[in-house]
Amino acid sequence: MKCSEMPYKRIDMDEVKAFFEKLIADSKNAKSGEEQFELHKKYYEFMKDIHTNRILGTFRHDCDTSDEFYTKENDYLDEIMPLISNLENDYSKVLFESPYRDYLESKISKVAFKNMELANKSISEKILPLMQEENALVSRYDKIIASAKIPFDGEEYNLSLLRKFLTSDDRETRKRAWKAYSDYFTSVTDEIDEIFDKLVKNRTKQAKELGYDNFVELGYNRMNRNAYRRAEVENFRKQVKESFVPFVCEIQEMRRKQIGVDALKYYDNEVYYVNGNPAPTGTPEEILKSGQEMYRELSPETAEFFDFMTENELFDVLGRKTKKQGGYMDFLPKYKAPIIFANFNGTSGDVDVITHECGHAFQGYVTRDDEIKEHNDLTMETAEIHSMSMEYFTYQWMDKFFGDRADEYRKMHFMDAITFVPYGCMVDEFQHIIYDKPELTPAERKAVWADLEKQYRPWLDYEDNEFFVTGGWWQKQGHIFWDPFYYIDYVLASVVAMEFKVWMDNDFKDAWNHYLQLCKLSVKDFYENELKEVGLESPFADGTIKGLVDELKKKL
């Protein structure tokens, strides 16, 4: 069924409550593991509709944030989803405490039960009003970002559509575009500070209500950190500072020479060539068509996947002034269909959607028939491996998108991916400091960011741009608002994807087969166990990062 034809129905909370009341009672009275598992299948079936309607409502709101109907539906979903999460948690407690636990674990997996344990520690009825307030604050931030109207050279742009000027081949144009960009954030920074201050205090209060010292441990539990915790992440960041930061400083010097400037400034950020970054040569429709050709050539599995996506119109990728910023993939369980949301803006990022978001969607597609819902409850450090690795597996087809600049794109993408690693760690460390010290003022939070920039991005010169000099950059990083502690997952996945890059350069077919194996494993086992099973090193292990950097240096 085409995405536009999928009916949306508002979730009826009376129906949801009645379903869970009966399910919980029946599950408590089950006389065997087999009977309890059959009841659990009813939960799968019911939640298919719930999650499909939730995703459709959010997706359609994101596609047009000015649509009054779906704006109201989005507000309603912000209100009810914490209630539904709490009901799901009440039910999971019954499974978790079941006398037939061993049988259920054999059907659902040990990972699922560890996630239930974390979920049980993450929510209770007494914090539901706080969770609803948290959702409303995040939606308020999203609206500020989505509604940006930035005057530039006689036209008006949103943040996404302005991006092509931020990486223009003309340095003066870049500088003026970045000034317009930061001027917008300067105009709303006080409101964003207010929203974030309320978010930090709200999340801290939730944590205190649940018995935590601060939000950090609760944030980890909500991210389903079921195989590693803070100590492992801190050790990983330490290795990145030691190995990646000096390497990235070398890359920045390469980039400076490539764009022919005496010194890099912030408005040179993400620009890799004197004649500008490679941009896709086709229209959005032609990019999608080239994507279809690429995936048909890559493998039988990717061919089937992309044809399905195209036939069912499961992409909404055109940039529009009233569209939410960013990009993501989600999955409609009722239709066993991935959907992809993005904002094409004429830059290489448009092709990244066809590789990165399609990596997520491909993994969802190859496991779409698994009846065990928990097998696809991916933790993000695993989910992002699928997307980031796909960016490398598709390198050889980049001529379809960039023509005679394909080699330049590949080099740019590779350098940019390496440069991202310290930045992602900086975002993570920033959040740890902020939630360790929720009493910090907005100005002090910006000072924390400015200090971290010196450690993780020492090459960056903000010149006289007051907003960035004083530590305002983080306000444009939506993940800090949406999903605390998510961002490190991108970094962990990025270094594992680089392991795949090294592998595929030596034996593409073997690397692809192991990638496909990882996609199909989904979350049947814990993170590091799955990496080991498919022949990858854990990013937490001492020496992994240094060894990887040594390999990457050879390639540049």
XYZ file of C-alpha atoms in Angstrom, residues 43-479:
437
model
C 0.228 -7.854 22.476
C 2.275 -7.851 19.254
C -0.853 -7.650 17.130
C -2.461 -4.868 19.156
C 0.682 -2.751 19.301
C 1.118 -2.981 15.519
C -1.878 -0.685 15.131
C -0.832 1.595 17.981
C 2.690 2.147 16.709
C 1.618 2.436 13.069
C -0.832 5.217 13.920
C 1.699 6.922 16.176
C 4.334 6.909 13.433
C 1.906 8.038 10.704
C 0.677 10.897 12.870
C 4.197 12.068 13.695
C 5.465 11.573 10.133
C 2.664 13.601 8.572
C 3.118 16.364 11.132
C 6.866 16.454 10.403
C 6.187 16.677 6.669
C 4.164 19.856 7.204
C 4.436 21.458 10.626
C 1.832 24.052 9.578
C -0.895 21.404 9.084
C -3.420 22.147 11.843
C -4.902 18.651 11.996
C -1.593 16.812 12.389
C -0.214 19.507 14.700
C -3.098 18.712 17.068
C -2.492 14.992 16.590
C 1.207 15.461 17.375
C 0.301 17.323 20.568
C -2.101 14.503 21.466
C 0.600 11.890 20.836
C 3.022 13.850 23.047
C 0.386 13.586 25.782
C -0.582 9.915 25.470
C 2.676 8.149 24.582
C 4.035 8.330 28.155
C 0.745 6.793 29.328
C 1.064 3.962 26.810
C 4.710 3.434 27.764
C 3.662 3.103 31.381
C 0.988 0.519 30.500
C 3.534 -1.416 28.441
C 5.886 -1.292 31.402
C 3.190 -2.627 33.756
C 2.710 -5.519 31.364
C 6.428 -6.171 30.981
C 6.702 -6.518 34.764
C 4.303 -9.466 34.536
C 6.531 -11.117 31.941
C 9.668 -10.259 33.892
C 8.317 -11.877 37.069
C 6.688 -14.826 35.292
C 7.176 -18.323 36.737
C 7.705 -19.368 33.110
C 10.560 -16.928 32.596
C 12.956 -19.550 31.185
C 10.499 -20.569 28.463
C 9.717 -16.939 27.598
C 13.420 -16.088 27.414
C 13.903 -18.961 24.966
C 11.190 -17.468 22.736
C 11.829 -13.748 23.153
C 15.580 -13.619 24.078
C 17.637 -12.718 27.139
C 18.284 -9.296 25.647
C 14.573 -8.505 25.764
C 14.402 -9.370 29.451
C 17.403 -7.191 30.222
C 15.611 -4.367 28.410
C 12.511 -5.023 30.503
C 14.631 -4.691 33.625
C 15.938 -1.327 32.432
C 12.440 -0.191 31.443
C 11.100 -1.132 34.888
C 13.676 1.252 36.363
C 12.815 4.045 33.930
C 9.162 4.881 34.376
C 6.369 5.012 36.934
C 2.955 6.578 37.136
C 4.186 9.397 39.358
C 6.478 10.837 36.650
C 3.978 10.679 33.767
C 3.092 14.405 34.022
C 6.814 15.210 33.866
C 7.231 13.008 30.784
C 4.317 14.765 29.098
C 5.884 18.128 29.892
C 9.217 16.852 28.525
C 7.565 15.884 25.217
C 5.905 19.295 24.952
C 9.233 21.063 25.532
C 10.921 19.012 22.808
C 8.072 19.811 20.395
C 8.488 23.488 21.264
C 12.193 23.309 20.360
C 11.339 21.506 17.096
C 8.894 24.244 16.180
C 11.533 26.964 16.681
C 13.928 25.087 14.395
C 11.293 24.185 11.774
C 9.805 27.678 11.603
C 13.087 29.515 10.999
C 12.762 32.159 8.287
C 16.184 33.447 7.366
C 16.586 36.331 4.908
C 19.557 35.845 2.592
C 20.352 37.588 -0.682
C 16.785 38.743 -1.182
C 15.188 35.361 -0.517
C 13.893 33.617 2.586
C 15.187 30.185 3.641
C 14.728 27.699 6.436
C 17.792 26.160 8.097
C 17.901 23.174 5.767
C 17.538 25.119 2.528
C 20.198 27.625 3.656
C 22.742 24.811 3.940
C 23.848 24.925 0.308
C 25.152 28.460 0.937
C 26.991 27.375 4.102
C 29.192 25.178 1.901
C 29.322 27.471 -1.152
C 32.514 27.515 -3.222
C 32.620 31.288 -2.677
C 34.137 32.066 0.720
C 32.398 35.421 1.145
C 29.039 33.790 0.411
C 29.805 31.152 3.042
C 30.736 33.781 5.590
C 27.531 35.757 4.999
C 25.427 32.577 5.096
C 26.968 31.498 8.405
C 26.349 34.997 9.758
C 22.681 34.747 8.732
C 22.540 31.272 10.287
C 24.032 32.374 13.606
C 21.949 35.579 13.603
C 18.827 33.427 13.593
C 20.082 31.390 16.528
C 21.083 34.582 18.342
C 17.493 35.790 17.930
C 16.096 32.639 19.575
C 18.959 31.617 21.872
C 17.268 32.903 25.021
C 14.152 30.887 24.277
C 16.212 27.773 23.472
C 18.158 28.292 26.716
C 14.863 28.503 28.588
C 13.558 25.307 26.943
C 16.760 23.408 27.635
C 16.961 24.642 31.226
C 13.441 23.345 31.771
C 14.337 20.051 30.074
C 17.401 19.535 32.287
C 15.448 20.322 35.438
C 12.500 18.190 34.287
C 14.684 15.162 33.507
C 16.603 15.594 36.754
C 13.324 15.677 38.682
C 12.169 12.498 36.922
C 15.425 10.823 37.961
C 15.110 11.976 41.583
C 11.511 10.728 41.739
C 12.752 7.292 40.609
C 15.571 7.244 43.177
C 18.560 8.209 41.009
C 21.200 10.763 41.997
C 20.842 12.509 38.638
C 19.548 11.900 35.127
C 22.657 10.192 33.720
C 21.859 6.648 34.856
C 18.174 7.063 33.988
C 19.203 8.344 30.556
C 21.354 5.255 30.027
C 18.473 2.995 31.031
C 16.127 4.744 28.630
C 18.645 4.212 25.851
C 18.603 0.487 26.727
C 22.311 0.430 27.515
C 22.093 -3.264 28.268
C 25.697 -4.296 27.585
C 27.880 -1.347 28.634
C 27.662 1.684 30.882
C 29.353 4.975 31.668
C 32.815 3.580 32.438
C 33.080 1.944 28.999
C 31.914 5.130 27.265
C 34.414 7.265 29.185
C 37.247 4.890 28.231
C 36.114 5.055 24.590
C 36.117 8.874 24.633
C 39.594 8.819 26.194
C 40.893 6.682 23.318
C 39.291 9.037 20.799
C 41.010 12.051 22.371
C 44.357 10.231 22.261
C 44.134 8.813 18.722
C 41.418 10.482 16.658
C 41.865 14.121 17.670
C 45.529 14.329 16.489
C 44.566 12.446 13.319
C 41.703 14.846 12.611
C 44.045 17.807 13.123
C 46.160 16.339 10.298
C 43.047 15.981 8.140
C 42.113 19.609 8.757
C 45.538 20.667 7.487
C 44.918 18.558 4.355
C 41.542 20.251 3.982
C 43.080 23.722 4.402
C 45.431 23.027 1.513
C 42.624 21.568 -0.611
C 40.495 24.708 -0.313
C 43.499 27.037 -0.627
C 43.192 29.264 2.442
C 45.861 30.561 4.822
C 43.878 29.579 7.921
C 40.636 27.667 8.438
C 37.700 29.620 9.825
C 34.352 28.351 11.040
C 32.762 29.319 7.729
C 35.142 26.901 6.013
C 33.722 24.070 8.104
C 32.665 21.073 5.983
C 34.112 22.607 2.776
C 36.638 20.295 1.150
C 37.529 21.682 -2.291
C 38.376 25.094 -3.711
C 35.635 24.665 -6.321
C 33.144 23.645 -3.658
C 31.958 20.298 -2.414
C 30.722 17.755 -4.961
C 26.958 18.034 -5.351
C 24.643 15.482 -6.941
C 24.125 16.154 -10.625
C 20.481 15.144 -10.890
C 17.061 16.227 -9.711
C 15.602 14.606 -6.577
C 13.678 12.229 -8.844
C 16.876 11.312 -10.699
C 18.712 10.754 -7.406
C 16.025 8.301 -6.318
C 16.180 6.607 -9.727
C 19.959 6.268 -9.495
C 19.497 4.872 -5.995
C 17.196 2.210 -7.387
C 19.752 1.255 -10.047
C 22.510 1.112 -7.418
C 20.608 -1.148 -5.042
C 19.562 -3.440 -7.889
C 23.256 -3.943 -8.662
C 24.478 -4.237 -5.078
C 22.631 -7.443 -4.118
C 19.344 -9.322 -4.662
C 18.250 -8.333 -1.149
C 18.839 -4.612 -1.676
C 17.159 -4.751 -5.096
C 13.967 -6.178 -3.607
C 14.091 -3.681 -0.741
C 14.466 -0.515 -2.832
C 11.853 -1.594 -5.362
C 9.423 -2.071 -2.473
C 10.224 1.391 -1.092
C 9.748 3.035 -4.485
C 6.564 1.216 -5.454
C 4.925 2.128 -2.143
C 6.103 5.764 -2.130
C 7.832 5.365 1.225
C 10.110 8.391 0.767
C 9.306 11.984 1.677
C 12.605 13.697 0.964
C 11.876 17.049 -0.724
C 12.803 20.122 1.346
C 9.903 22.466 2.120
C 9.677 25.630 4.183
C 7.190 24.174 6.688
C 8.872 20.778 7.010
C 10.644 19.641 10.171
C 14.413 19.679 9.839
C 16.600 16.569 9.756
C 16.080 13.084 8.473
C 15.172 9.697 9.851
C 13.864 6.254 9.077
C 10.952 4.668 10.912
C 9.047 1.417 10.492
C 5.279 0.879 10.085
C 4.703 -2.548 11.673
C 1.163 -3.004 10.340
C 2.441 -2.755 6.761
C 5.921 -4.215 7.394
C 7.195 -1.072 5.705
C 10.100 1.267 6.426
C 9.518 4.970 5.746
C 12.166 7.620 5.155
C 11.896 11.314 5.994
C 14.503 13.840 4.806
C 15.095 17.326 3.438
C 16.860 17.333 0.074
C 18.687 20.627 -0.386
C 20.945 20.154 -3.396
C 24.033 19.083 -1.426
C 25.816 15.756 -1.075
C 23.640 15.196 1.980
C 20.848 14.235 -0.434
C 22.860 11.175 -1.473
C 23.688 10.411 2.150
C 19.939 9.940 2.664
C 19.921 7.285 -0.073
C 22.791 5.478 1.661
C 22.488 6.215 5.401
C 18.728 6.203 5.934
C 18.362 3.357 3.453
C 20.865 1.385 5.546
C 18.450 1.651 8.465
C 15.476 0.866 6.256
C 17.198 -2.116 4.633
C 17.848 -3.725 8.020
C 14.203 -3.214 8.971
C 13.136 -4.721 5.666
C 15.247 -7.903 5.887
C 13.850 -8.665 9.370
C 10.287 -7.538 8.636
C 8.812 -11.039 8.862
C 10.248 -11.885 12.293
C 7.203 -12.347 14.511
C 9.205 -11.642 17.679
C 8.851 -7.882 18.092
C 11.673 -7.710 20.630
C 14.162 -8.972 18.045
C 13.846 -5.588 16.336
C 14.059 -3.427 19.448
C 17.416 -2.195 18.252
C 19.717 -0.258 20.492
C 21.115 2.681 18.597
C 24.809 1.794 18.661
C 23.819 -1.296 16.647
C 21.201 0.364 14.438
C 23.651 3.036 13.309
C 26.157 0.401 12.147
C 23.655 -0.654 9.477
C 23.302 2.906 8.178
C 26.904 4.078 8.401
C 28.302 0.893 6.881
C 25.908 1.192 3.937
C 27.482 4.562 3.169
C 30.771 2.731 2.511
C 29.305 -0.310 0.761
C 27.787 2.009 -1.859
C 31.015 3.934 -2.579
C 31.617 2.247 -5.927
C 28.299 3.555 -7.305
C 28.900 7.218 -6.493
C 29.590 8.037 -10.160
C 25.825 7.644 -10.681
C 25.265 10.648 -8.419
C 28.416 12.771 -8.766
C 29.708 11.991 -12.254
C 33.361 12.926 -12.695
C 33.516 14.232 -9.104
C 32.778 10.807 -7.582
C 36.355 10.343 -6.346
C 36.253 13.754 -4.717
C 32.986 12.842 -3.018
C 34.437 9.602 -1.669
C 37.481 11.399 -0.254
C 35.300 14.137 1.238
C 32.914 11.656 2.788
C 35.754 9.621 4.281
C 37.494 12.683 5.744
C 34.188 14.001 7.064
C 33.342 10.675 8.738
C 36.708 10.643 10.504
C 36.283 14.299 11.545
C 32.872 13.489 13.024
C 34.226 11.051 15.628
C 35.669 13.669 18.031
C 32.627 15.909 17.528
C 30.252 13.102 18.485
C 32.278 12.396 21.631
C 32.159 16.103 22.493
C 28.354 16.099 22.299
C 28.300 13.079 24.618
C 30.706 14.532 27.185
C 28.757 17.814 27.148
C 25.579 15.975 28.104
C 27.295 14.061 30.914
C 28.579 17.328 32.404
C 25.210 19.060 32.035
C 23.235 16.301 33.736
C 25.894 15.807 36.408
C 25.511 19.517 37.194
C 21.870 20.436 36.490
C 22.291 23.634 38.510
C 24.483 25.230 35.793
C 23.127 28.435 34.304
C 22.594 28.802 30.538
C 25.767 30.904 30.310
C 27.751 28.274 32.224
C 26.472 25.539 29.913
C 27.693 27.487 26.912
C 31.056 27.926 28.634
C 31.254 24.132 29.091
C 30.705 23.675 25.351
C 33.319 26.298 24.483
C 35.869 24.515 26.693
C 35.112 21.111 25.130
C 35.598 22.598 21.652
C 39.218 23.355 22.587
C 39.746 19.694 23.533
C 37.920 18.005 20.669
C 38.086 20.560 17.815
C 41.198 22.665 18.499
C 41.508 23.681 14.828
C 38.177 25.521 14.756
C 38.392 29.340 14.670
C 35.100 31.186 15.204
C 36.779 34.518 14.523
C 34.444 37.282 15.772
C 31.152 35.364 15.704
C 29.922 35.964 19.229
C 27.230 33.276 19.196
C 29.695 30.512 18.349
C 32.663 31.954 20.312
C 30.621 31.912 23.508
C 29.591 28.275 23.029
C 26.242 28.403 21.248
C 26.896 25.739 18.594
C 25.206 22.938 20.575
C 21.806 24.627 20.313
C 21.526 23.475 16.700
C 22.223 19.831 17.638
C 18.702 18.464 17.970
C 19.692 15.122 19.501
